[in-house]
XYZ file of C-alpha atoms in Angstrom:
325
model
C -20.590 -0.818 -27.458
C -19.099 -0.395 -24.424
C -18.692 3.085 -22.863
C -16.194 4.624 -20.677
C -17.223 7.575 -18.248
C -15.379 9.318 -16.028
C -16.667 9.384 -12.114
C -15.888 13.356 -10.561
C -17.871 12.026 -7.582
C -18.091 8.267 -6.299
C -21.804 7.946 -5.256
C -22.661 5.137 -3.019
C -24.545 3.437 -6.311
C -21.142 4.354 -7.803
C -18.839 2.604 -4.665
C -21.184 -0.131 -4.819
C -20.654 -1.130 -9.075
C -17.191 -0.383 -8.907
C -16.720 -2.761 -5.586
C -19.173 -5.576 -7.695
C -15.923 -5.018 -10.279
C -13.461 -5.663 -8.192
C -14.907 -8.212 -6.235
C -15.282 -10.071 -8.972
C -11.884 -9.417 -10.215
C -10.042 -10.307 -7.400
C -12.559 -13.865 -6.695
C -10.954 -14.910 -10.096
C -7.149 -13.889 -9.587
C -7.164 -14.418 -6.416
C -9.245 -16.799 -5.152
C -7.931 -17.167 -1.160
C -8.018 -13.467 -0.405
C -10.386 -11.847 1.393
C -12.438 -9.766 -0.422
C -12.811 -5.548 0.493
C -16.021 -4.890 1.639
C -18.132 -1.724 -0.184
C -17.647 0.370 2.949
C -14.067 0.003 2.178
C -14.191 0.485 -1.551
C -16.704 3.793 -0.758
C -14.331 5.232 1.482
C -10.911 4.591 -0.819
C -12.498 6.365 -3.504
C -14.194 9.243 -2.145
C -11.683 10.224 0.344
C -8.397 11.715 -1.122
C -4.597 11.427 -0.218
C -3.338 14.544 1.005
C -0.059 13.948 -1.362
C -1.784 13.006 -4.839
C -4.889 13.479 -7.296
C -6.996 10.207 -8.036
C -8.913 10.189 -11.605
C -11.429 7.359 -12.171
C -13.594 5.900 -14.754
C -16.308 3.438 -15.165
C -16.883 0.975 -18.023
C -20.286 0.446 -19.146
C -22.318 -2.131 -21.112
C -24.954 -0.837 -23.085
C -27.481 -1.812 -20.366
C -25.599 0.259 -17.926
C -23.850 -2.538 -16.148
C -20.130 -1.666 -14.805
C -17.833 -4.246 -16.643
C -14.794 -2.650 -15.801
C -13.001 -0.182 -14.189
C -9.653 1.875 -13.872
C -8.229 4.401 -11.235
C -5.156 6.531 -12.051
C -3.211 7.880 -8.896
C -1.192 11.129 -9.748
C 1.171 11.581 -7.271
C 1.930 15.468 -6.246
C 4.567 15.277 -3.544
C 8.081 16.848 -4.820
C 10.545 13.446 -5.930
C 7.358 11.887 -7.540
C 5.277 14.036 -10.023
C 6.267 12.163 -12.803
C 4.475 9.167 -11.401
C 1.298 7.646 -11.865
C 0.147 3.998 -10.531
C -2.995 2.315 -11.681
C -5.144 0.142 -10.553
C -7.664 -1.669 -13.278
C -10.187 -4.374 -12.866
C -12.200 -6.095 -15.523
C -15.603 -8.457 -14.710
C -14.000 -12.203 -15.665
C -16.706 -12.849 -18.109
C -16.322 -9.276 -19.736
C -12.445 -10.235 -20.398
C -10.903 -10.541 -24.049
C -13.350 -8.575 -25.401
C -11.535 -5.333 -25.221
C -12.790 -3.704 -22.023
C -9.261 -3.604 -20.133
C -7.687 -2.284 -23.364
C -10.209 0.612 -23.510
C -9.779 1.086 -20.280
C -6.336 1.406 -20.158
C -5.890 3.685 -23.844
C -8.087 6.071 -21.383
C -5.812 6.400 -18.396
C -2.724 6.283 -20.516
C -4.187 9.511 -22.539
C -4.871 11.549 -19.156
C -1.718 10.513 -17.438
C -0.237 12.024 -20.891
C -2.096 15.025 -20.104
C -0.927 15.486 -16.769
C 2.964 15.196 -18.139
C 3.457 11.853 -16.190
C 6.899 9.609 -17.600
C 5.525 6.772 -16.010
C 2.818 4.586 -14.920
C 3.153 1.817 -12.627
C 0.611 -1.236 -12.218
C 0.596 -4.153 -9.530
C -0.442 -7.520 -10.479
C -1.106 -10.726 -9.364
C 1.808 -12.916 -9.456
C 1.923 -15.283 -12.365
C -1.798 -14.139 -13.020
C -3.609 -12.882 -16.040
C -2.217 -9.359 -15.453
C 0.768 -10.480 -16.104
C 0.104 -11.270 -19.999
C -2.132 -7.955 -19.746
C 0.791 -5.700 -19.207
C 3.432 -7.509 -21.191
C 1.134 -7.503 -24.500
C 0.276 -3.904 -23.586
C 4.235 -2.242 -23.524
C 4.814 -2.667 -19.695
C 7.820 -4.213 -18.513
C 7.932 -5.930 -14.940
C 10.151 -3.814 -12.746
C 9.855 -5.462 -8.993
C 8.869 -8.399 -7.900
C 7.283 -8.750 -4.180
C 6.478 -11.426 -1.905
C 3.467 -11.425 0.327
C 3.863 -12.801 3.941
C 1.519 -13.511 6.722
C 1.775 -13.834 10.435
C -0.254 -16.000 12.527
C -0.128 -13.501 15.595
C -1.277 -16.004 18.036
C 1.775 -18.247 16.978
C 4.648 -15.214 15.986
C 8.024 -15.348 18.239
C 7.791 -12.416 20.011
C 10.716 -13.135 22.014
C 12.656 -10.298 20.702
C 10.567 -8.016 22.469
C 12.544 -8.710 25.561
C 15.937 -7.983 24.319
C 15.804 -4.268 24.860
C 18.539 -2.696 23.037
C 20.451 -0.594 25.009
C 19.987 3.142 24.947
C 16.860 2.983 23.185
C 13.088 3.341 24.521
C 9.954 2.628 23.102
C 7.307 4.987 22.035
C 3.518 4.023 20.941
C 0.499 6.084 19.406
C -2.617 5.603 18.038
C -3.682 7.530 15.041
C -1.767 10.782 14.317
C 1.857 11.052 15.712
C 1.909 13.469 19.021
C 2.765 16.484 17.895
C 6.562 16.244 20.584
C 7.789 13.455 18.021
C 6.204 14.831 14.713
C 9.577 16.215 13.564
C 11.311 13.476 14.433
C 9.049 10.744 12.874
C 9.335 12.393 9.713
C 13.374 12.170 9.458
C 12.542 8.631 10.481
C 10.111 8.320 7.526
C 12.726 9.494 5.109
C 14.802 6.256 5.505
C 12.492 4.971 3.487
C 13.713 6.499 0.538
C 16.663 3.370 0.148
C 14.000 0.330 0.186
C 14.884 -1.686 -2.442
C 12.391 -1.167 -5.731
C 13.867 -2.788 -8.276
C 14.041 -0.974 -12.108
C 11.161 1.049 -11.096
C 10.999 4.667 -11.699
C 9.956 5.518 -8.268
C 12.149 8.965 -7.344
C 11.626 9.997 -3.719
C 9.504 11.053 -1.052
C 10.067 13.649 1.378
C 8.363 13.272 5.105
C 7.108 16.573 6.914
C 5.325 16.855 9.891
C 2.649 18.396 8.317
C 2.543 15.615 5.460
C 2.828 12.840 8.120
C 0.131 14.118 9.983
C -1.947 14.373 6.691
C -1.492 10.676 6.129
C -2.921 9.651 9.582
C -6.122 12.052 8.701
C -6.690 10.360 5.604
C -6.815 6.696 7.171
C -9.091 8.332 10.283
C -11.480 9.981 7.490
C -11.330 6.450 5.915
C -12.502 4.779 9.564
C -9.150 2.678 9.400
C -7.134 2.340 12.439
C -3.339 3.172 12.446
C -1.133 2.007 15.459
C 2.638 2.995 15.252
C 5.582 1.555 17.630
C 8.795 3.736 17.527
C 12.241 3.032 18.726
C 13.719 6.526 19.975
C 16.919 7.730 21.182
C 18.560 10.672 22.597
C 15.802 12.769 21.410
C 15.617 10.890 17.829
C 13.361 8.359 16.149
C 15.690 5.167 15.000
C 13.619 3.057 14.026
C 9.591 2.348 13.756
C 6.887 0.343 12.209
C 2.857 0.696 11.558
C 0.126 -1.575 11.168
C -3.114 -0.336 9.298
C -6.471 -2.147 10.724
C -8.783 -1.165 7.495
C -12.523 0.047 8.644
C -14.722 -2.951 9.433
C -11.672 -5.274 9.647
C -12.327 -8.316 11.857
C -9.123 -10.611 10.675
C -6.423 -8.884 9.255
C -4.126 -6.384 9.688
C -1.621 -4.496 7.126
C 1.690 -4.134 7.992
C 2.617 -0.216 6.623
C 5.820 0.979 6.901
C 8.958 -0.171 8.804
C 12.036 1.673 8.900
C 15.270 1.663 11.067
C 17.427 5.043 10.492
C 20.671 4.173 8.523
C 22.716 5.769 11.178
C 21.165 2.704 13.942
C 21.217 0.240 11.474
C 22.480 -3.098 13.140
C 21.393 -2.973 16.469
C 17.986 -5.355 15.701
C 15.736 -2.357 16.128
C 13.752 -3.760 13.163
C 12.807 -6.827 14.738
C 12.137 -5.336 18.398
C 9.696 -2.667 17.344
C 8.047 -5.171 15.258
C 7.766 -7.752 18.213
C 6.076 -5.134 20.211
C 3.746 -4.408 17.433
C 2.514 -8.388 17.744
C 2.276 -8.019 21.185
C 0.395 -4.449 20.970
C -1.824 -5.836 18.772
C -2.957 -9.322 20.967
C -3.119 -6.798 24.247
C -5.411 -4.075 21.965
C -6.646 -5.929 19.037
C -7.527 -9.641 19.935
C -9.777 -10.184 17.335
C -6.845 -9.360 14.619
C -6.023 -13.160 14.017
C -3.361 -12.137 11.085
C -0.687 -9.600 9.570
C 0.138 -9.191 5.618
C 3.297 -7.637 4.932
C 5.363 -7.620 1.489
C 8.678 -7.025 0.678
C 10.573 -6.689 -2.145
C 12.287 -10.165 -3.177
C 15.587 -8.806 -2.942
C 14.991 -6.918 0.614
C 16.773 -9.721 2.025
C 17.333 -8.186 5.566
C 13.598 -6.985 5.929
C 12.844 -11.016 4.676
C 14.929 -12.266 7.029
C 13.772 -10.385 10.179
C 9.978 -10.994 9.364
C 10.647 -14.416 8.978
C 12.299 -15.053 12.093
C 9.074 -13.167 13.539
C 7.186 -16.217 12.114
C 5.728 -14.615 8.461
C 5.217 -17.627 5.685
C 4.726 -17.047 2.335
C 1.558 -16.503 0.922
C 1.724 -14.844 -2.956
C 3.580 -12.910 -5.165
C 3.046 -9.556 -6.932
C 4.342 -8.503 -10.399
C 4.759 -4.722 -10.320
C 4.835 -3.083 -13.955
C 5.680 0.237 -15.393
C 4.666 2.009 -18.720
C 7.269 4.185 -19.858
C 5.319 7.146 -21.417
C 6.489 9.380 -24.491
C 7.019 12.819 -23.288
C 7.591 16.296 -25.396
């Protein structure tokens, strides 16, 4: 009989079972990837987002072992409260015997509860989650592609081809508080990234919520370097790159964003160049940088390729359209 219990706090014996989980997990799906270490896992679960509600649950054997486990994020901003995205992991020798189905009857019943349309699920590409959600109701909405750089190796050469009119701005951690206003208009381009049939609404960027997102990765121990592109008192363009707490390797590429209205003027590209080169003047040990993009993003492709990303995987994302009353 297996049992499912909901965690209200994340203990470190907690953080520890649920990161044996998905440890586990991700060694069978995804063999190549590095795995997160439980420092990480700890501080994911017990910190919150300033913009949404997490709700977790454990599933036990009978002799108390974790065999599975599920996280539902609610998201709270206005645009997106009738979205929820989970994340599920089942032990590989605990799978087809009903666990992930459990699991998953669970989250769908609370996301019910909290009057969410929708949940949304990433998967590996091509992997067992893909058979998971399709047998379970979910349809595949987006499909991404993951890229690496080799940051010794990247062309950086755009970094030289200043475009006129613009200058560079860089910060560490939270955004000064002179360009907070204008980093979150620049945030809001974000809203037109391509995302497939997904059921995503929209964000809107503050100052205040901006800010909140760089206290969450600081209260996490993760490292957040941003490189702007401003103009005439604006932000046009920018990009970020998250160095996770105890990192020694890789890097995630967050957000990049060029303003519609200085759209063509390769602002993309040069912010992103001075990110690589940031990063080998302040981060040498940082040997790599994982970015995705949605297949169909076929400028953002384009530009990150001509930085010197490669291919690495795929992700399937999923949604579960939910009844509603």
């Amino acid at each position: 009989m297996i049992s499912v219990v909901p965690l209200t706090r994340v203990s470190p014996e907690d953080a520890a079972a649920w990161h044996a989980v998905v440890a586990a997990s991700l060694a069978g799906d995804l063999p190549e990837e590095p795995r997160p270490t439980v420092d990480q896992v700890h501080a994911q679960l017990a910190v919150p987002g300033r913009d949404n509600r997490r709700l977790l649950w454990q599933a036990t054997a009978p002799d108390g072992a974790a065999v599975g486990v599920a996280g539902l994020r609610l998201f709270t901003s206005p645009g997106q409260r009738h979205l929820s995205e989970l994340e599920l992991h089942v032990a590989p020798d605990r799978r087809g015997s009903g666990v992930g189905s459990l699991l998953l009857a669970t989250v769908a019943a609370a996301a019910q509860a909290e009057e969410r349309r929708s949940i949304i699920a990433a998967v590996a590409g091509d992997g067992p989650g893909d058979a998971f959600c399709t047998a379970r109701g979910f349809r595949r909405v987006l499909a991404l592609d993951h890229l690496l750089l080799d940051v010794a190796r990247a062309d950086d050469a755009a970094a030289d081809a200043e475009p006129p009119g613009y200058d560079l701005a860089d910060w560490t951690g939270t955004v000064p508080d002179d360009l907070a206003e204008a980093f979150a208009a620049a945030k809001n381009a974000m809203n037109d990234m391509p995302m497939g049939d997904m059921d995503y609404g929209s964000q809107t960027w503050t100052a205040d919520r901006v800010r909140a997102m760089a206290e969450v990765l600081a209260e996490r121990g993760d490292v957040l370097l941003t490189t702007a592109a401003l103009v005439k008192g604006e932000m046009a363009g920018y990009t970020e790159i998250v160095i996770r707490a105890g990192e020694t390797r890789r890097a995630l590429q967050y957000d990049t964003a060029v303003v519609p209205a200085h759209r063509g003027h390769g602002l993309g590209l040069w912010v992103k160049a001075q990110m690589v080169r940031r990063l080998r003047a302040e981060h040498p040990g940082i040997v790599e940088i994982e970015t995705d993009n949605a297949q169909d993003n076929a400028h953002m492709l384009a530009v990150n390729r001509q930085l010197g990303f490669r291919f690495h995987r795929s992700t399937h994302e999923y949604q579960l359209d939910l009844p509603t009353t």
